[in-house]
mmCIF file of C-alpha atoms in Angstrom:
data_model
loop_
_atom_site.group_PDB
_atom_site.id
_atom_site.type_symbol
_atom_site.label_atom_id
_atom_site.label_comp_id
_atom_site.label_asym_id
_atom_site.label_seq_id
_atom_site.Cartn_x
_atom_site.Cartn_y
_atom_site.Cartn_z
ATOM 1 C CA UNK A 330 -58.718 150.159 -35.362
ATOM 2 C CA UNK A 331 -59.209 149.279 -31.904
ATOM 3 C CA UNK A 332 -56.745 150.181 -29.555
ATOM 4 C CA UNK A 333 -57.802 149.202 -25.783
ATOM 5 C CA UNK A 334 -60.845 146.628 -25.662
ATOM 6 C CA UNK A 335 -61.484 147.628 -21.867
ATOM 7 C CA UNK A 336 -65.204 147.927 -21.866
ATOM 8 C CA UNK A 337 -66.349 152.050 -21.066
ATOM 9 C CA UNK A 338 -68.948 150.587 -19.510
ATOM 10 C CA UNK A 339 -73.226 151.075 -19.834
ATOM 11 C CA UNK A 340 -73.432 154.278 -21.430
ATOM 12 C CA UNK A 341 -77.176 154.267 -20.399
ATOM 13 C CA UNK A 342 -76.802 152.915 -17.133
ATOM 14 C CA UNK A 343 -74.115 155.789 -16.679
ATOM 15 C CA UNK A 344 -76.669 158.399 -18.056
ATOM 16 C CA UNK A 345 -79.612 156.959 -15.739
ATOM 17 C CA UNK A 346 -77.425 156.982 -12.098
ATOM 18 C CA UNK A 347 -76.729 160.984 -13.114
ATOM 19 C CA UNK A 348 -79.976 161.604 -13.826
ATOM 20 C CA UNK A 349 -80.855 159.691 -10.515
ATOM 21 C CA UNK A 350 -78.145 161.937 -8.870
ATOM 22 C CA UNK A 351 -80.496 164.456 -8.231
ATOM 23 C CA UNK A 352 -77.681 166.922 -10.392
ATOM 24 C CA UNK A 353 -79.595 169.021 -13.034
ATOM 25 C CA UNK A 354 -77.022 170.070 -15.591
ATOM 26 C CA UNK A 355 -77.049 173.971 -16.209
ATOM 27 C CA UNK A 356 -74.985 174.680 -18.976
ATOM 28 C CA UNK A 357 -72.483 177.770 -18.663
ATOM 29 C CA UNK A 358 -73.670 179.308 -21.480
ATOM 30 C CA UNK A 359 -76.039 180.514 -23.589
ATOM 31 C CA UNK A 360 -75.976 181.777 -27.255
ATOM 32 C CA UNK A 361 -78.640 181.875 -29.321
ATOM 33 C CA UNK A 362 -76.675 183.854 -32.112
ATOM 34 C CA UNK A 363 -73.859 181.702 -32.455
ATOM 35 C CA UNK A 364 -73.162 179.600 -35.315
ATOM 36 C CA UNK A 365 -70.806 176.779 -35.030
ATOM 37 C CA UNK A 366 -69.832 174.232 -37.363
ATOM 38 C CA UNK A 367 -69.232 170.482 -36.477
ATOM 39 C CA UNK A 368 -67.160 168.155 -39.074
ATOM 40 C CA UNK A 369 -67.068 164.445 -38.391
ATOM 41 C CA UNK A 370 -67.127 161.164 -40.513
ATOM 42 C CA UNK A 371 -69.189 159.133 -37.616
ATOM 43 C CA UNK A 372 -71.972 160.456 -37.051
ATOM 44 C CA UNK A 373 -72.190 158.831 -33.246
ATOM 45 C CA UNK A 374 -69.557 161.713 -32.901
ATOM 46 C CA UNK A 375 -72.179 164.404 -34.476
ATOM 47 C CA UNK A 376 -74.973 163.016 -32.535
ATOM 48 C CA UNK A 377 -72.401 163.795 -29.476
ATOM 49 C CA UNK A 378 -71.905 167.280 -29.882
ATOM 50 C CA UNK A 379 -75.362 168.043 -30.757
ATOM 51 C CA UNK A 380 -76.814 166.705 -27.431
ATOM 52 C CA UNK A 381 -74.163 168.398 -25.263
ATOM 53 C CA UNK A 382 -74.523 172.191 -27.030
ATOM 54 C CA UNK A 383 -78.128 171.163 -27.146
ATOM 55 C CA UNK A 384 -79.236 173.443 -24.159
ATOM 56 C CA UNK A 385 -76.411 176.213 -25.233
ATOM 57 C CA UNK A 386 -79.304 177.034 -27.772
ATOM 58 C CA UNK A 387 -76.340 177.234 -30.368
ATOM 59 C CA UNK A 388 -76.513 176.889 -34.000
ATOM 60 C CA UNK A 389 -75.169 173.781 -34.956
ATOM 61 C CA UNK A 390 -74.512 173.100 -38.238
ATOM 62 C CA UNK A 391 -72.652 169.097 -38.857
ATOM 63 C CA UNK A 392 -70.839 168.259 -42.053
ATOM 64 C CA UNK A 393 -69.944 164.678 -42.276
ATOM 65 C CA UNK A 394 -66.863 165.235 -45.090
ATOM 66 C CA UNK A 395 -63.514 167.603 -45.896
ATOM 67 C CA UNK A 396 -65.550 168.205 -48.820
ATOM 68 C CA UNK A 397 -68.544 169.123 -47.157
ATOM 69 C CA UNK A 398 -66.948 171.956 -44.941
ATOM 70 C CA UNK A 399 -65.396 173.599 -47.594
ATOM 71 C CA UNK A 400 -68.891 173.882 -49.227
ATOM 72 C CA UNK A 401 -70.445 174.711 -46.282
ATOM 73 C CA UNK A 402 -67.663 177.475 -45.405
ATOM 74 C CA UNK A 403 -68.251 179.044 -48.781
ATOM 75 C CA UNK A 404 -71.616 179.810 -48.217
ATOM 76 C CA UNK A 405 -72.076 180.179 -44.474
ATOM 77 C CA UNK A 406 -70.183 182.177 -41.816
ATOM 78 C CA UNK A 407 -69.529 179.832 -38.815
ATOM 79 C CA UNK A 408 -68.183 181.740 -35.489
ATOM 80 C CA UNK A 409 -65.729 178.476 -34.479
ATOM 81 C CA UNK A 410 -65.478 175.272 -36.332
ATOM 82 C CA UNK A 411 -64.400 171.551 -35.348
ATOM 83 C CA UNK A 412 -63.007 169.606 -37.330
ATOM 84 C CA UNK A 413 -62.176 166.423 -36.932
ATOM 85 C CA UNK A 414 -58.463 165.497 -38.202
ATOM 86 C CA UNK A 415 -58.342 161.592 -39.083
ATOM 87 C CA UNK A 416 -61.477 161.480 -41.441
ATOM 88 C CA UNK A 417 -61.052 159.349 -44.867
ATOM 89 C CA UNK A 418 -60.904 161.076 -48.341
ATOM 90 C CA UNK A 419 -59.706 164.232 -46.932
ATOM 91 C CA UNK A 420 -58.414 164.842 -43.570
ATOM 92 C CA UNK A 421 -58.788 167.651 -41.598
ATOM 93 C CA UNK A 422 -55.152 168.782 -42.159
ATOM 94 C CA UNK A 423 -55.643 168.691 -45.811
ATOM 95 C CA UNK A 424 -59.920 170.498 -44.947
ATOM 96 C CA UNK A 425 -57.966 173.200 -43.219
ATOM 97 C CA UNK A 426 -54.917 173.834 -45.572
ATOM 98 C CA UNK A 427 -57.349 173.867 -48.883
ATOM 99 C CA UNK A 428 -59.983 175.914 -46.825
ATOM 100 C CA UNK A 429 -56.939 178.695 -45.789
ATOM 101 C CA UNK A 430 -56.161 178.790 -49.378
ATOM 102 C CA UNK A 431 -59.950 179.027 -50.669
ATOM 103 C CA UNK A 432 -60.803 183.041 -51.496
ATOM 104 C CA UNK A 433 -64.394 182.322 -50.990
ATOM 105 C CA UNK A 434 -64.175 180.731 -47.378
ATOM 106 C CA UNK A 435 -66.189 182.970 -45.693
ATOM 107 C CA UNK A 436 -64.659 181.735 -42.203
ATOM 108 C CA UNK A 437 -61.211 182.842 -42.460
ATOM 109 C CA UNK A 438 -60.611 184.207 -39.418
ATOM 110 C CA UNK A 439 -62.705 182.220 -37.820
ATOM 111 C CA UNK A 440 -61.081 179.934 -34.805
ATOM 112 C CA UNK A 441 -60.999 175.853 -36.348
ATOM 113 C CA UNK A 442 -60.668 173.582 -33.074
ATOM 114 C CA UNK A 443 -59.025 170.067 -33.947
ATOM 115 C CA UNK A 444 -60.936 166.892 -32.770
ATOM 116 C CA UNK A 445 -58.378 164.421 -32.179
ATOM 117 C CA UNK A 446 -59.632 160.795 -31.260
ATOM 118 C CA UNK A 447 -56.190 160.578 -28.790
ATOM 119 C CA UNK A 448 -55.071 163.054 -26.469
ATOM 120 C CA UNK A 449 -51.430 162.330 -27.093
ATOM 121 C CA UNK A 450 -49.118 165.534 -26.898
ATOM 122 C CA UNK A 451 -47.495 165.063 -30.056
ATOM 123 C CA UNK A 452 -50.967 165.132 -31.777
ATOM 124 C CA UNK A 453 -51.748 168.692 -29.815
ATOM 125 C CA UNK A 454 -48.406 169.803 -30.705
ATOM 126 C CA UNK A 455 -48.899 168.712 -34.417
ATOM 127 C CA UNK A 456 -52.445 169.994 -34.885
ATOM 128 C CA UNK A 457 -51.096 173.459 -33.880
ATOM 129 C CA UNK A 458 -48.209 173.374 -35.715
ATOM 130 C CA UNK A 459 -50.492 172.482 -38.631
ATOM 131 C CA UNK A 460 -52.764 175.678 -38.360
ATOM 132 C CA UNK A 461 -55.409 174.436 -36.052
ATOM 133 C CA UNK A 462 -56.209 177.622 -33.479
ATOM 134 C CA UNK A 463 -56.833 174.765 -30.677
ATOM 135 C CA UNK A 464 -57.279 171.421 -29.448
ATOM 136 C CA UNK A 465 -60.292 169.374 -27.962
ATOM 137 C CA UNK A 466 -59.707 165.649 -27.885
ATOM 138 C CA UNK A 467 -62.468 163.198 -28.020
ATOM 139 C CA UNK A 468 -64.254 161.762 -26.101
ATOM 140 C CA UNK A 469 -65.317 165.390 -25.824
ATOM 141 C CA UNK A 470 -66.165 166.613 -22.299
ATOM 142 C CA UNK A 471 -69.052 168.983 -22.107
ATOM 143 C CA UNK A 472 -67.047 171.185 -19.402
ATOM 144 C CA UNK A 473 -64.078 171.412 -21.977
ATOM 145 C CA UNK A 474 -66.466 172.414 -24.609
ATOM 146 C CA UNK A 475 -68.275 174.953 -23.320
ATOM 147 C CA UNK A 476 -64.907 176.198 -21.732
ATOM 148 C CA UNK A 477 -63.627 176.265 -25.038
ATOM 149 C CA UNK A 478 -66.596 178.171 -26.582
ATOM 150 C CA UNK A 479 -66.658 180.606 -24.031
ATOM 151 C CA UNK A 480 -62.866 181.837 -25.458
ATOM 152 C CA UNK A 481 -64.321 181.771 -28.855
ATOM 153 C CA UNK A 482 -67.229 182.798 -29.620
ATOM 154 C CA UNK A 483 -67.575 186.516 -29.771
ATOM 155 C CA UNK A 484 -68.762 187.951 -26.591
ATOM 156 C CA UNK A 485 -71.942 189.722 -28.176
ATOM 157 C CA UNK A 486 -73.330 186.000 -29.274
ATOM 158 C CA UNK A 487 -73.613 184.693 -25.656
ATOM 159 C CA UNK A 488 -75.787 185.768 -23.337
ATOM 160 C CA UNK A 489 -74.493 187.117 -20.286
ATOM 161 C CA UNK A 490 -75.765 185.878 -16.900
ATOM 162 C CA UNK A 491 -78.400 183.659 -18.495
ATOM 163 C CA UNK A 492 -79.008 179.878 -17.760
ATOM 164 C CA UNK A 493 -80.604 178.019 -20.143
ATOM 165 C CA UNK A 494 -83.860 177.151 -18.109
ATOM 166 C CA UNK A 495 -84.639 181.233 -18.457
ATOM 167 C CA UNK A 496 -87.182 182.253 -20.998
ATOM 168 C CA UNK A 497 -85.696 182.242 -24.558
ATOM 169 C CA UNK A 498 -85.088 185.698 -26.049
ATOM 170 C CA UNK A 499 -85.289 183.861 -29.155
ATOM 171 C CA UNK A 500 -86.152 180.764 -30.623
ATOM 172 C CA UNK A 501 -84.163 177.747 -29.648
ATOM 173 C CA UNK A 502 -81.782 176.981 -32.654
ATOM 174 C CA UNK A 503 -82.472 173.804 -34.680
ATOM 175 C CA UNK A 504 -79.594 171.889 -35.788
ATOM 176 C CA UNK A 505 -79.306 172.048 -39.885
ATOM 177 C CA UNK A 506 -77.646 168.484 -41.555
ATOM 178 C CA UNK A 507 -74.763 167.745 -43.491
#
């Protein structure tokens, strides 16, 4: 459903005049040891995430379903997970309630970060009350993000005082598919 038609404007045009700008982007972390875990029905969304954290060097792992995270979260260990909320089938207030009551979720005290498509109060307010540990609304800001990875990932998985252009320690991560 569309809800404002005003154009965002040329995404690559945008992209181009910062690259112009003369700005490299540096990002303010680095963790090679991290695993995160991405859910989101459009994959435009995915694609998103995975370019900003692409320099982070984190493990990425995207799930495209409810379903799909509760699979993956019984096998893998993911140190924060985002979760979209409005996704069809199952949402990701119903994801998070069935993965809480799931003995084999191997992320259960891991933090789960709710990725609204608004950022109206209510919806923050309701996503917490709900069970999510936090709130990142979409469009996602790369700032926000790696603000909001810095407070939780565990401190041994990032790299202190690193940039991103230094020599890798270990091999950049590869993203895995849904």
């Amino acid at each position: 459903e569309t809800i404002d038609a005003t154009p965002i404007g040329d995404f690559a045009d945008n992209i181009s005049k910062l690259q112009d700008s003369g700005k490299e982007y540096k990002p303010s972390l680095v963790a090679p040891r991290a695993k995160i875990l991405v859910v989101d029905d459009n994959d435009m969304n995915l694609f998103v995430v995975e370019s900003l954290l692409k320099q982070t060097r984190i493990r990425l792992t995207k799930s495209s379903s409810g379903m799909d995270c509760l699979r993956k979260i019984a096998a893998h260990h993911y140190d924060v997970i985002f979760l979209d909320h409005m996704m069809p089938e199952m949402d990701g207030f119903e994801t998070l309630a069935r993965a809480q009551a799931m003995p084999e979720n191997l992320c259960k005290d891991t933090p789960v970060i709710a990725l609204p498509a608004n950022a109206l109060s209510n919806v923050r307010d309701l996503c917490l009350k709900k069970g999510f540990t936090d709130y990142l609304s979409k469009p996602i800001d790369s700032k926000k993000l790696e603000r909001m990875l810095q407070q939780y990932l565990p401190a041994a998985k990032v790299l202190p005082g690193q940039s991103a252009v230094a020599p890798a320690a270990e091999p950049p991560a590869a993203a895995e598919s849904a």
